[in-house]
Amino acid sequence: MTLAFVTPAHDRMEDLRREPHKIEALLASPQARIYRARGDLIEVEGERPRISHVPLGDAAIFLGLAADGVPLFAEQAPESATLAPLRGLMLSGALPHEELTLLAQARSLVHWHETHGFCAKCGTQSEMKDGGYRRHCNACNADHFPRTDPVVIITVTWNGHVLLGRQSSWAPGMYSALAGFMEPGETIENAARREVWEEAGIRVGKVGYVQSQPWPFPSSIMIGLTGEADTHDIRIDHHELEDARWFSFAEAQQMVARTHPQGLTATHPYAIAHHLLLKVLER
Ligand SMILES: [Zn+2]
């Protein structure tokens, strides 16, 4: 199964963002497709995202152009709209992957504007610019840009085993790759080594990149890695994890196939953790 949010859906047309009159003309076009989001919710019509053709205000976030040239936009949904969680839309399996990609971009950008309306430097209300990819403060002239929060996520192996952990808030029996936010001034590799050391007390040597996945809850980019353990005695940080264990590859296969005798499972195939596990099991 394909990862959610990774299938290319459109051309973002970054060069158009600096030409506000062109963006306005695209937004005024009757073909424009406008998605609406609010927090982690998407405006829906039945089981599907509602597509509007007329904006609520005079500005909207420009997502880009579809392959057929249709302009794509996002804006904040009113409180009165019929809303559904993006996570549920993803898990339903009912939406084309291209549309999930658009919804991820829409949700993360709408959320950024919802939560960054005031200048971080002087506190004055700022204005949306560049089709929604910048906010400008007219009082102190500062520019602010949308955030993307990098998260490292890693399947660590040792002697035919893979290290997986779980948080107490997760579905019972579900285990996943260890993950954590990167910190300023840290390489991807060292962030992954630090996370595994802090959460499970395992020293990781070699780290390799596999693939990445936007994770719009609200605006992460998951950086998928595999690593080789230099040590194998687990020391769990119970503030972070309820459990962490070395699973034999055979047992991990059962968790992926959902045939594990104790009912333990891997994460949903839409999430990168699932693919990172398949990556080490295919060796
Ligand atoms: Zn300011």
Tab-separated table of N, CA and C and ligand atoms in Angstrom, residues 119 121-124 137 139-140 142, ligand 1:
chain	number	residue	atom	x	y	z
A	119	CYS	N	2.900	39.159	14.531
A	119	CYS	CA	4.352	39.186	14.329
A	119	CYS	C	5.072	38.667	15.576
A	121	LYS	N	8.062	39.154	16.285
A	121	LYS	CA	9.087	40.123	16.695
A	121	LYS	C	8.475	41.273	17.498
A	122	CYS	N	7.323	41.824	17.006
A	122	CYS	CA	6.778	43.020	17.679
A	122	CYS	C	5.317	42.864	18.114
A	123	GLY	N	4.669	41.772	17.743
A	123	GLY	CA	3.322	41.505	18.238
A	123	GLY	C	2.189	42.123	17.436
A	124	THR	N	2.510	42.852	16.372
A	124	THR	CA	1.470	43.460	15.537
A	124	THR	C	0.843	42.392	14.626
A	137	CYS	N	4.948	41.787	8.422
A	137	CYS	CA	4.542	42.735	9.460
A	137	CYS	C	4.802	44.145	8.945
A	139	ALA	N	4.422	46.835	10.647
A	139	ALA	CA	4.934	47.702	11.717
A	139	ALA	C	6.460	47.648	11.805
A	140	CYS	N	7.031	46.453	11.762
A	140	CYS	CA	8.493	46.345	11.939
A	140	CYS	C	9.178	45.749	10.712
A	142	ALA	N	9.167	42.821	9.480
A	142	ALA	CA	9.652	41.437	9.560
A	142	ALA	C	8.820	40.536	8.644
B	1	ZN	ZN	6.496	43.153	13.607
